[in-house]
Coordinates of C-alpha atoms in Angstrom, one line a residue:
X278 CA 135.8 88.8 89.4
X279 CA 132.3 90.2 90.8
X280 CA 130.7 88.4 88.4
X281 CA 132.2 85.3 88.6
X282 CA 131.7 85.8 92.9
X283 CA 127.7 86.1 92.8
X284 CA 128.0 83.9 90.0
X285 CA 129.0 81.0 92.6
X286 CA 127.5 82.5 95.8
X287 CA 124.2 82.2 93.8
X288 CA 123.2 78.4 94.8
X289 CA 123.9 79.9 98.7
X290 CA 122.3 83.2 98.5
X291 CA 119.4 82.8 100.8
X292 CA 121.3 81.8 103.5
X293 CA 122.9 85.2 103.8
X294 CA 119.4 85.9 105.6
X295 CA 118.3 84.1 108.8
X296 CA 115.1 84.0 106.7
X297 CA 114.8 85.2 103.4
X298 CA 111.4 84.3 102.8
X299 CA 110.4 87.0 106.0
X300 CA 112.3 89.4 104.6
X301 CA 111.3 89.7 101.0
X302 CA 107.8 89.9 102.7
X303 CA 109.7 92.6 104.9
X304 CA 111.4 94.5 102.5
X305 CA 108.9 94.6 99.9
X306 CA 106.2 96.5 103.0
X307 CA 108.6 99.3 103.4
X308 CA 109.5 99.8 100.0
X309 CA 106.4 100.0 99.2
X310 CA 105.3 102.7 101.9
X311 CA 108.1 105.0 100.9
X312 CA 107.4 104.6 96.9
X313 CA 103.4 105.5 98.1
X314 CA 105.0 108.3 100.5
X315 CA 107.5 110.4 98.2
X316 CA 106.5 109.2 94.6
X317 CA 104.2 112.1 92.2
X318 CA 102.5 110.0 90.6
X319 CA 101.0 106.0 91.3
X320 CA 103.6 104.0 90.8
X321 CA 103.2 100.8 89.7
X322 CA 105.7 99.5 87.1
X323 CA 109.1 99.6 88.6
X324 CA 112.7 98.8 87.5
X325 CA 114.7 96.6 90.1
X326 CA 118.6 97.2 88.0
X327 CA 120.4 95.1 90.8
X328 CA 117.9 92.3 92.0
X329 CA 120.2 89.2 92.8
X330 CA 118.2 86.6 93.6
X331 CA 114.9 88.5 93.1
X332 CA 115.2 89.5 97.6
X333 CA 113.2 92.8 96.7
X334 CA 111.4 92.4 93.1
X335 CA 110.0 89.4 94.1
X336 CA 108.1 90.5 97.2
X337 CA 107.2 94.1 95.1
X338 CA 105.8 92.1 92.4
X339 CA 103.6 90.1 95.0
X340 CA 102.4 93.3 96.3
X341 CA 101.4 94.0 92.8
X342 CA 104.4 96.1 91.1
X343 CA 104.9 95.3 87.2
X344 CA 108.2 94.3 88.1
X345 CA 111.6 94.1 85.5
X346 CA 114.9 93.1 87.0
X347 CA 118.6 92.5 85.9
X348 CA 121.8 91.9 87.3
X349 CA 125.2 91.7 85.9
X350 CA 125.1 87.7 87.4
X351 CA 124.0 85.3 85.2
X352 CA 123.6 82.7 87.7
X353 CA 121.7 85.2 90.5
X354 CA 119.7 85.8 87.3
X355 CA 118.8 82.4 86.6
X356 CA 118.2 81.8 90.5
X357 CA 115.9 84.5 90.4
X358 CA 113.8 82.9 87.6
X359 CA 113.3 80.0 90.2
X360 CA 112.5 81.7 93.0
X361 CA 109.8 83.8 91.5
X362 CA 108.2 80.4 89.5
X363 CA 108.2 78.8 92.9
X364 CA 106.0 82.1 94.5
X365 CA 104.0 81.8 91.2
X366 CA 105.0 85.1 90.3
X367 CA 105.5 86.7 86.6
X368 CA 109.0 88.9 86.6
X369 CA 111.2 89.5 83.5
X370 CA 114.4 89.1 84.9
X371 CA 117.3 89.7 82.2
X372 CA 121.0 90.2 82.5
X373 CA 121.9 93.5 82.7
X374 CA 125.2 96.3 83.7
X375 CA 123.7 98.8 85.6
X376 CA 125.5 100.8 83.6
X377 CA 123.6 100.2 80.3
X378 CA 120.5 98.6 82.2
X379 CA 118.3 101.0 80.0
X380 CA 119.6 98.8 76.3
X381 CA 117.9 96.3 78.1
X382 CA 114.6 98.1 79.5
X383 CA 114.4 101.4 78.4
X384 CA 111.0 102.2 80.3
X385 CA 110.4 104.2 81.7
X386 CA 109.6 103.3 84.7
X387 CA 107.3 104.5 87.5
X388 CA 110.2 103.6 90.1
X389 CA 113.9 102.5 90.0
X390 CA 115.7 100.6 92.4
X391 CA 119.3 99.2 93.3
X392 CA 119.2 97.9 96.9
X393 CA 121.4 95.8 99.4
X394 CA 124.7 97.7 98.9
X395 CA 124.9 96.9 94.9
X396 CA 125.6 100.3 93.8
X397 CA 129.3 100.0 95.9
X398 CA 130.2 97.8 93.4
X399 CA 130.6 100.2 90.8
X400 CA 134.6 101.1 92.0
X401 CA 134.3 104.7 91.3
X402 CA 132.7 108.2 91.1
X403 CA 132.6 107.8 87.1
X404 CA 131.1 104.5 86.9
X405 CA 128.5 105.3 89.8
X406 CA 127.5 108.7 88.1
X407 CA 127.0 106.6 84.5
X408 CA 124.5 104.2 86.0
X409 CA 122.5 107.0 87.7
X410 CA 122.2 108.8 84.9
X411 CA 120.5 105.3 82.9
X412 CA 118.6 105.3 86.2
X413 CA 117.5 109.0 85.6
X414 CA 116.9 107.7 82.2
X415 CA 114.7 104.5 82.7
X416 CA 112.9 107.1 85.3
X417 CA 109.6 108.4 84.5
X418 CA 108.6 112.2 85.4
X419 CA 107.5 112.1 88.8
X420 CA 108.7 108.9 90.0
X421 CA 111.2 107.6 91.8
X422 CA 115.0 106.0 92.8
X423 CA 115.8 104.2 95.6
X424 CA 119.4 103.5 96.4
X425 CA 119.7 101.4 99.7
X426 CA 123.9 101.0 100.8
X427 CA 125.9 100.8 103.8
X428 CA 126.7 103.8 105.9
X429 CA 130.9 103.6 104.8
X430 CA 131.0 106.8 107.2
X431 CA 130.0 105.1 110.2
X432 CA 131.9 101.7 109.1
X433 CA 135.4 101.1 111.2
X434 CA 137.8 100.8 108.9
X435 CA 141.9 100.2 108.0
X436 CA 143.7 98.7 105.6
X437 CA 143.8 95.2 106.4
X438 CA 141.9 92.1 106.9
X439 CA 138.9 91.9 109.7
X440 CA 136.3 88.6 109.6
X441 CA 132.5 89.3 109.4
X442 CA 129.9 86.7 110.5
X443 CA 127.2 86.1 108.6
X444 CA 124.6 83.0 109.6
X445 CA 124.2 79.8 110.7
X446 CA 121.9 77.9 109.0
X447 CA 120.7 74.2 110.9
X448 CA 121.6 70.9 108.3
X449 CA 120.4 67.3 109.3
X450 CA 123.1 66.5 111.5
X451 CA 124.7 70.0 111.7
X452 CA 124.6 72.8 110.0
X453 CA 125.5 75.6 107.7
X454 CA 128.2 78.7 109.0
X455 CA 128.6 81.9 107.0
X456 CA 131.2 84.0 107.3
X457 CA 133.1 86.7 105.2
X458 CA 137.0 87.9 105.4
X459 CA 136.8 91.8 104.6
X460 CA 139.9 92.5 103.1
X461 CA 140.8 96.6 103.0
X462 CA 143.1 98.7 100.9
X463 CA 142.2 102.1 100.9
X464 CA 138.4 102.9 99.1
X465 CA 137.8 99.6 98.6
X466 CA 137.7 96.5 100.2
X467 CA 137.8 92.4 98.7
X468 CA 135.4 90.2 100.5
X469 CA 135.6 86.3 100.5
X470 CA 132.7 84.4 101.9
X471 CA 133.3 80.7 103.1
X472 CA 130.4 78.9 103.0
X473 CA 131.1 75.6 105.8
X474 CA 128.6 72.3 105.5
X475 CA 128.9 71.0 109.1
X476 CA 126.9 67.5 108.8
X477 CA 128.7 66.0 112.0
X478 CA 131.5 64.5 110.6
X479 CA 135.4 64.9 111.2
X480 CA 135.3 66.7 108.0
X481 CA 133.0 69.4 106.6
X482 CA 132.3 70.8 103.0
X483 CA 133.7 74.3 102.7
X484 CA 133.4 76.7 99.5
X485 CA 135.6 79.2 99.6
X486 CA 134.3 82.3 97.3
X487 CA 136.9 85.1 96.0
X488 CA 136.6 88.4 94.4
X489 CA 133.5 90.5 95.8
X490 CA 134.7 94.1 95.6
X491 CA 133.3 97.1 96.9
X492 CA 134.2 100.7 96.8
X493 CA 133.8 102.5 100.2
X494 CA 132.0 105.5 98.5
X495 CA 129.9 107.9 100.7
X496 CA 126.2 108.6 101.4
X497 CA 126.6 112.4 100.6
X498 CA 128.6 111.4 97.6
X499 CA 126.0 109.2 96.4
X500 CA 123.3 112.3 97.1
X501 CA 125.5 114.7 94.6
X502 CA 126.1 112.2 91.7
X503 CA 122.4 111.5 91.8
X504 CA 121.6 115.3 91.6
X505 CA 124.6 115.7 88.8
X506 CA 121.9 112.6 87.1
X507 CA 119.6 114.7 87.2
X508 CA 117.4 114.1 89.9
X509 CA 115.6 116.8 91.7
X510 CA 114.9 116.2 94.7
X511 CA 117.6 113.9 96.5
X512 CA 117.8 113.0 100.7
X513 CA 118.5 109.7 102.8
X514 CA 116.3 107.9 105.3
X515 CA 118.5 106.5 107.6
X516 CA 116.2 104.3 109.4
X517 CA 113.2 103.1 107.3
X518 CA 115.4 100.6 105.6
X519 CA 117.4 97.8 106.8
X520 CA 120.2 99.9 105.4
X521 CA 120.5 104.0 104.6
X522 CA 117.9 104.0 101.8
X523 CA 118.6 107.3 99.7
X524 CA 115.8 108.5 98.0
X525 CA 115.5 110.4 94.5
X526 CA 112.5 112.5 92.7
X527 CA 112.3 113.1 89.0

């Protein structure tokens, strides 16, 4: 049902952001200093395993990264193609499982990253631990993992629905509202985004998109499966990032 959900939210993706464009440029500067900061050696190939709609490979490749990117969505994927011919940018994106990303590029890479809460995803300990460990794999001595993900510890939370704004977006004539329905049970938690295309009419286009799940997994627990991976040196950065952005030596 993920699939099929980023699958359809594809077409709409940018509009999550107030403006994407800033902050792929945005993004892409602080991922950047904190690769140049903690990596031990110089990175400069680098393995985006979650990229959507290319938000952080693209802006890394501009700064010069040799960027490779999947996702599990095949129409983020093809988005992502776009996106990075428009910036006139060369990126091999290819469809990918986290959890077997390194069939598809086996590296290894200088630097890893899943951002933008992608690793939640994964609904449990066992699936999280088997795609750190490909990221361990497709992770060259001396370089690095970067894991950005909301802060479920800090996150108000009950089983339940609660509605979670997202943007507005201005249309000739109107404009474009985002909004999610969080539905919780337990760890995990059901989102449904409606997308609303306000053009000053009686009427307005709304797509209603089911079956984003997420599993409400810790920032420590993340920390100990990417050690059990094998990574060395492991600790979070809770403020450099737009979100907690964990960060892993090899």
């Amino acid at each position: 049902m993920t699939n099929q959900f980023y699958d359809q939210l594809a077409p709409y993706y940018k509009y999550i952001y107030q403006d994407w464009d800033a902050s792929v440029t945005r993004q892409a500067k602080i991922l950047d200093e904190v690769i140049r900061e903690y990596a031990k050696l110089s990175a400069k190939t680098l393995l985006d395993a979650s990229c959507g709609i290319g938000t952080q490979s693209i802006g890394l490749a501009r700064l010069g990264y040799e960027v490779c990117a999947s996702d599990f969505s095949t129409g983020e994927i093809e988005r992502a193609k776009i996106e990075a011919t428009n910036a006139g940018l060369s990126v091999d994106f290819r469809v990918a499982d986290m959890r077997k990303v390194s069939e598809v590029f086996p590296g290894p890479f200088d630097v890893v990253i899943s951002c933008d809460n992608s690793i939640p995803h994964l609904l449990s300990d066992a699936d999280i631990l088997q795609a750190f460990k490909q990221f361990f794999q497709c992770t060259k001595v001396g370089g690095l993992c970067l894991v950005s993900v909301r802060d479920y510890a800090q996150m108000e939370r009950q089983d339940g629905k609660k509605m979670v704004p997202r943007t507005i977006h201005p249309l000739e004539g109107g404009a474009l509202l985002m909004f999610d329905v969080w539905e919780f049970d337990r760890d995990q938690y059901e989102i449904t985004t409606y997308i609303i295309e306000d053009q000053g009419e009686s009427e307005a286009v709304t797509h209603i998109l089911h079956g984003g799940r997420y599993f409400c997994v810790d920032i420590s627990t993340l920390e100990k499966l990417l050690l059990k991976a094998g990574f060395r040196e492991v600790h979070t950065l809770q403020e450099r990032f737009f979100q907690p952005l964990i960060v892993a030596l090899k």
